[in-house]
Amino acid sequence: MQQIKTEKHDAIVLSSTSEKDAQKMFTALLKNTPLPDDELLPNLGLFLSSKSFSRLLFFYEIYQKILHSHGVIVECGVRWGQTLSILEALRGSLEPYNRHRKIIGFDTFAGFKGFSAEKDGHLCKNQDGSFSVSANYEDYLAQILSLQEALNPMSHLKRFELVKGDATQTIPAYLKAHPETIVSLAIFDFDIYQPTKVALEALKPHLCKGSILVFDELCDDIFPGETVALQEVFGLNNCRIKRLPMTARVSYMEIE
Ligand SMILES: C[S@@+](CC[C@H](N)C(=O)[O-])C[C@H]1O[C@@H](n2cnc3c(N)ncnc32)[C@H](O)[C@@H]1O
């Protein structure tokens, strides 16, 4: 399959030419929408493709699995923050009064840090700095996440945190500063070996039976480092890696 990087952000796209053409038309229709401003947000479903919708459904199913377990949600690798925003919407819909369900996102907001050709291979053709976002993007994202909270009960309590910096330092530092942390859901989406390994090692003592770990790149030849990190920290023989039928790439396991 042909691998194509988007011009600006190095994302590998495995879509066919016709899929890419359709996506471009979708984007053009969104940019030139005739919908009035006050009707745009409630009608964003117009632009939801089956691929994007599948990811929403996946996280809906995953969220159901943590509803009866205590603890926070951690996302390792935030980028534009869509998953964090979806999780806030799910919390607002499914358990709006759970004030302990903080959602914490770790990212450099400057792309990959710690890429190693030895561990991460050559297929992804990435390097440190790949998957970067625009300058000060974390401020824009914080505004979106605050607005999500403003639209839900208990909006006077801030229940998200964006932690900027190299996760090999920020995750251990966060957990040292917050020894009370129990992780009910951790999402691993750094794509690469080094931060994934450090995150798994640091978060492991904060997991309980029933905690859910989600992985974006397991068994993925383009980003082999995530699987290697899991193998080294948990041992694949000890993991029951599951998937849901609507998404191809994402997988999860429950701590047993
Ligand atoms: C594929 S993106 C995450 C996508 C996101 N989970 C989503 O749902 O849209 C991978 C992210 O990992 C981040 N990342 C990679 N290495 C990192 C490191 N050492 N520390 C912090 N963030 C890192 C990159 O900046 C990038 O935003």
Coordinates of C-alpha atoms and ligand atoms in Angstrom, one line a residue:
M1 CA 0.0 0.0 0.0
Q2 CA 1.3 3.4 -0.9
Q3 CA 2.3 5.5 2.2
I4 CA 1.8 9.2 1.9
K5 CA 2.7 11.9 4.3
T6 CA 0.5 15.0 4.6
E7 CA 2.4 18.1 3.6
K8 CA 2.6 19.7 7.0
H9 CA 2.5 17.2 9.8
D10 CA 4.1 14.0 8.6
A11 CA 1.0 11.8 9.2
I12 CA 1.2 8.6 7.3
V13 CA -2.0 8.1 5.4
L14 CA -2.9 4.7 4.0
S15 CA -6.0 5.8 2.2
S16 CA -6.5 5.1 -1.5
T17 CA -6.5 8.0 -4.0
S18 CA -10.3 8.0 -4.2
E19 CA -10.6 8.0 -0.4
K20 CA -8.2 11.0 -0.3
D21 CA -10.2 12.8 -3.0
A22 CA -13.4 12.3 -1.1
Q23 CA -11.8 13.5 2.1
K24 CA -10.5 16.6 0.3
M25 CA -14.1 17.3 -0.9
F26 CA -15.4 16.8 2.6
T27 CA -12.9 19.3 3.9
A28 CA -13.8 21.8 1.2
L29 CA -17.5 21.4 2.0
L30 CA -16.8 22.0 5.7
K31 CA -14.8 25.1 5.0
N32 CA -17.4 26.5 2.6
T33 CA -20.4 25.5 4.7
P34 CA -23.6 27.4 4.1
L35 CA -24.8 26.6 7.7
P36 CA -25.3 29.6 9.9
D37 CA -22.8 29.9 12.8
D38 CA -25.4 29.1 15.5
E39 CA -26.3 25.8 13.8
L40 CA -22.8 24.7 12.9
L41 CA -21.8 22.8 16.2
P42 CA -25.0 20.9 16.6
N43 CA -24.7 19.7 13.0
L44 CA -21.0 18.7 13.0
G45 CA -22.2 15.1 12.5
L46 CA -22.7 16.0 8.8
F47 CA -18.9 15.8 8.4
L48 CA -18.4 12.6 10.5
S49 CA -17.0 9.9 8.2
S50 CA -17.4 6.2 9.2
K51 CA -13.7 6.1 10.2
S52 CA -14.0 9.0 12.6
F53 CA -17.3 7.7 13.8
S54 CA -15.8 4.3 14.5
R55 CA -13.2 5.9 16.8
L56 CA -16.0 7.6 18.7
L57 CA -17.8 4.3 19.1
F58 CA -14.6 2.6 20.2
F59 CA -14.1 5.2 23.0
Y60 CA -17.8 5.0 23.9
E61 CA -17.4 1.2 24.5
I62 CA -14.1 1.7 26.4
Y63 CA -15.6 4.3 28.6
Q64 CA -18.4 1.9 29.5
K65 CA -15.8 -0.4 30.8
I66 CA -14.4 2.1 33.4
L67 CA -17.8 3.5 34.6
H68 CA -17.6 1.3 37.7
S69 CA -13.9 1.7 38.4
H70 CA -12.4 4.5 40.3
G71 CA -9.6 6.6 39.0
V72 CA -8.4 9.1 36.4
I73 CA -8.0 8.9 32.6
V74 CA -4.5 9.5 31.1
E75 CA -3.8 10.0 27.5
C76 CA -0.1 9.6 26.4
G77 CA 0.2 11.5 23.2
V78 CA -2.5 14.2 22.7
R79 CA -1.6 16.0 19.4
W80 CA -4.7 18.0 18.4
G81 CA -6.6 16.7 21.4
Q82 CA -9.6 15.1 19.7
T83 CA -9.5 12.1 21.9
L84 CA -9.4 14.2 25.0
S85 CA -12.3 16.3 23.9
I86 CA -14.3 13.1 23.1
L87 CA -13.5 11.7 26.5
E88 CA -14.7 15.0 28.1
A89 CA -17.9 14.7 26.2
L90 CA -18.3 11.1 27.3
R91 CA -17.7 12.0 30.9
G92 CA -20.2 14.8 30.6
S93 CA -22.8 12.4 29.1
L94 CA -22.1 9.3 31.2
E95 CA -20.9 10.4 34.6
P96 CA -21.2 14.2 34.9
Y97 CA -20.8 14.2 38.7
N98 CA -17.7 12.1 39.0
R99 CA -15.4 14.8 40.2
H100 CA -12.5 12.3 40.6
R101 CA -12.5 11.3 36.9
K102 CA -9.8 13.8 35.9
I103 CA -8.5 13.6 32.3
I104 CA -4.8 14.2 32.0
G105 CA -3.0 14.5 28.7
F106 CA 0.8 14.3 28.2
D107 CA 2.5 15.7 25.1
T108 CA 5.4 17.7 24.0
F109 CA 3.1 19.7 21.8
A110 CA 6.2 19.8 19.6
G111 CA 6.0 16.4 18.1
F112 CA 8.0 13.2 18.7
K113 CA 10.8 13.2 21.2
G114 CA 12.9 10.1 21.6
F115 CA 12.5 8.6 18.2
S116 CA 15.1 5.9 17.6
A117 CA 15.6 4.2 14.2
E118 CA 16.8 1.1 16.1
K119 CA 13.6 0.7 18.1
D120 CA 11.1 2.4 15.8
G121 CA 12.3 1.1 12.5
H122 CA 12.3 2.9 9.1
L123 CA 8.8 2.3 7.7
C124 CA 7.2 5.4 9.4
K125 CA 9.9 7.7 8.0
N126 CA 9.5 9.9 11.0
Q127 CA 12.0 11.7 13.3
D128 CA 11.9 13.8 16.4
G129 CA 9.6 16.7 15.7
S130 CA 7.2 14.7 13.5
F131 CA 3.5 15.1 14.4
S132 CA 4.1 18.5 15.8
V133 CA 1.2 21.0 16.1
S134 CA 1.0 24.7 15.6
A135 CA 2.7 27.1 18.1
N136 CA 1.0 27.4 21.5
Y137 CA -1.6 24.9 20.4
E138 CA -2.0 23.7 24.0
D139 CA -3.6 27.1 24.9
Y140 CA -6.2 26.6 22.1
L141 CA -6.8 23.1 23.2
A142 CA -7.2 24.2 26.9
Q143 CA -9.9 26.6 25.8
I144 CA -11.8 23.8 24.0
L145 CA -11.5 21.5 26.9
S146 CA -12.7 24.3 29.3
L147 CA -15.7 25.0 27.1
Q148 CA -16.5 21.2 27.1
E149 CA -16.5 21.4 30.9
A150 CA -18.5 24.7 30.9
L151 CA -21.3 22.9 29.1
N152 CA -21.6 20.2 31.8
P153 CA -22.5 20.0 35.5
M154 CA -19.9 21.0 38.1
S155 CA -18.2 23.3 35.6
H156 CA -16.6 25.3 38.5
L157 CA -14.2 22.4 39.0
K158 CA -11.4 22.0 36.4
R159 CA -11.2 18.3 35.7
F160 CA -8.6 18.2 32.9
E161 CA -4.9 18.8 32.8
L162 CA -2.5 19.2 29.9
V163 CA 1.1 18.5 30.8
K164 CA 3.5 19.8 28.2
G165 CA 7.0 18.4 27.8
D166 CA 9.0 15.2 27.2
A167 CA 6.9 12.5 28.8
T168 CA 9.9 10.6 29.9
Q169 CA 10.3 13.4 32.4
T170 CA 6.8 14.8 32.8
I171 CA 4.9 11.5 33.6
P172 CA 7.3 10.4 36.4
A173 CA 7.3 14.0 37.7
Y174 CA 3.5 14.2 37.6
L175 CA 3.1 10.9 39.5
K176 CA 5.7 11.9 42.1
A177 CA 3.7 15.1 42.7
H178 CA 0.4 13.1 42.7
P179 CA 1.1 9.9 44.6
E180 CA -2.7 9.5 45.1
T181 CA -3.2 8.8 41.4
I182 CA -5.2 5.7 40.5
V183 CA -5.4 5.2 36.7
S184 CA -8.6 3.6 35.5
L185 CA -7.9 4.2 31.8
A186 CA -4.6 4.9 30.1
I187 CA -4.3 5.5 26.4
F188 CA -1.0 4.9 24.8
D189 CA -0.6 6.9 21.6
F190 CA 3.0 8.2 21.6
D191 CA 3.6 5.9 18.6
I192 CA 7.3 5.4 19.5
Y193 CA 9.2 3.2 21.9
Q194 CA 11.0 5.4 24.4
P195 CA 8.2 7.5 25.9
T196 CA 5.9 4.5 25.7
K197 CA 8.3 2.4 27.7
V198 CA 8.8 5.1 30.3
A199 CA 5.0 5.8 30.5
L200 CA 4.2 2.1 31.0
E201 CA 6.8 1.7 33.7
A202 CA 5.7 4.8 35.5
L203 CA 2.0 4.2 35.3
K204 CA 2.2 0.4 36.2
P205 CA 2.2 0.9 40.0
H206 CA -0.9 3.2 39.7
L207 CA -3.0 0.6 37.9
C208 CA -5.6 -1.6 39.7
K209 CA -7.4 -4.8 38.7
G210 CA -9.9 -3.6 36.1
S211 CA -7.9 -0.7 34.8
I212 CA -8.0 -0.5 31.0
L213 CA -5.0 0.2 28.8
V214 CA -5.7 1.3 25.2
F215 CA -3.0 1.1 22.5
D216 CA -3.0 2.7 19.1
E217 CA -0.2 0.9 17.4
L218 CA 0.2 -2.7 18.7
C219 CA 1.2 -5.2 16.2
D220 CA 1.8 -2.3 13.8
D221 CA 4.8 -2.7 11.4
I222 CA 4.9 1.0 10.8
F223 CA 5.4 1.8 14.5
P224 CA 6.9 -1.4 16.1
G225 CA 8.2 0.5 19.2
E226 CA 4.9 0.4 21.0
T227 CA 4.6 -3.4 21.0
V228 CA 8.3 -3.7 22.0
A229 CA 7.7 -1.4 25.0
L230 CA 4.7 -3.4 26.1
Q231 CA 6.6 -6.7 25.7
E232 CA 9.4 -5.3 27.9
V233 CA 7.3 -3.9 30.6
F234 CA 4.4 -6.4 30.9
G235 CA 5.5 -9.4 28.8
L236 CA 3.0 -10.1 26.0
N237 CA 2.3 -13.6 27.4
N238 CA 0.7 -11.8 30.4
C239 CA -1.5 -9.6 28.3
R240 CA -5.0 -10.4 26.9
I241 CA -5.0 -8.0 23.9
K242 CA -8.5 -7.4 22.7
R243 CA -10.1 -5.4 20.0
L244 CA -13.5 -4.1 19.0
P245 CA -14.9 -4.8 15.5
M246 CA -15.4 -1.2 14.4
T247 CA -11.7 -0.1 14.5
A248 CA -8.7 -1.8 12.9
R249 CA -5.8 -0.2 14.7
V250 CA -6.8 0.4 18.3
S251 CA -6.6 -2.4 20.9
Y252 CA -7.0 -2.7 24.6
M253 CA -6.3 -4.9 27.6
E254 CA -7.7 -5.0 31.1
I255 CA -5.5 -5.5 34.1
E256 CA -6.5 -8.9 35.6
Ligands
LIG1 C1 -0.3 10.1 17.0 S1 -0.1 11.5 18.0 C2 -1.4 11.4 19.2 C3 -2.7 11.5 18.6 C4 -3.8 11.6 19.6 N1 -3.8 10.6 20.6 C5 -5.2 11.7 19.0 O1 -6.1 10.9 19.4 O2 -5.4 12.4 18.1 C6 1.4 11.2 18.8 C7 1.8 12.3 19.8 O3 2.8 11.8 20.7 C8 3.6 12.9 21.1 N2 4.9 12.5 21.6 C9 5.8 11.7 21.0 N3 6.9 11.5 21.8 C10 6.7 12.2 22.9 C11 7.4 12.4 24.1 N4 8.6 11.9 24.3 N5 6.8 13.2 25.1 C12 5.6 13.7 24.9 N6 4.8 13.6 23.8 C13 5.4 12.8 22.8 C14 3.7 13.7 19.8 O4 3.9 15.1 20.1 C15 2.3 13.5 19.2 O5 1.4 14.6 19.5

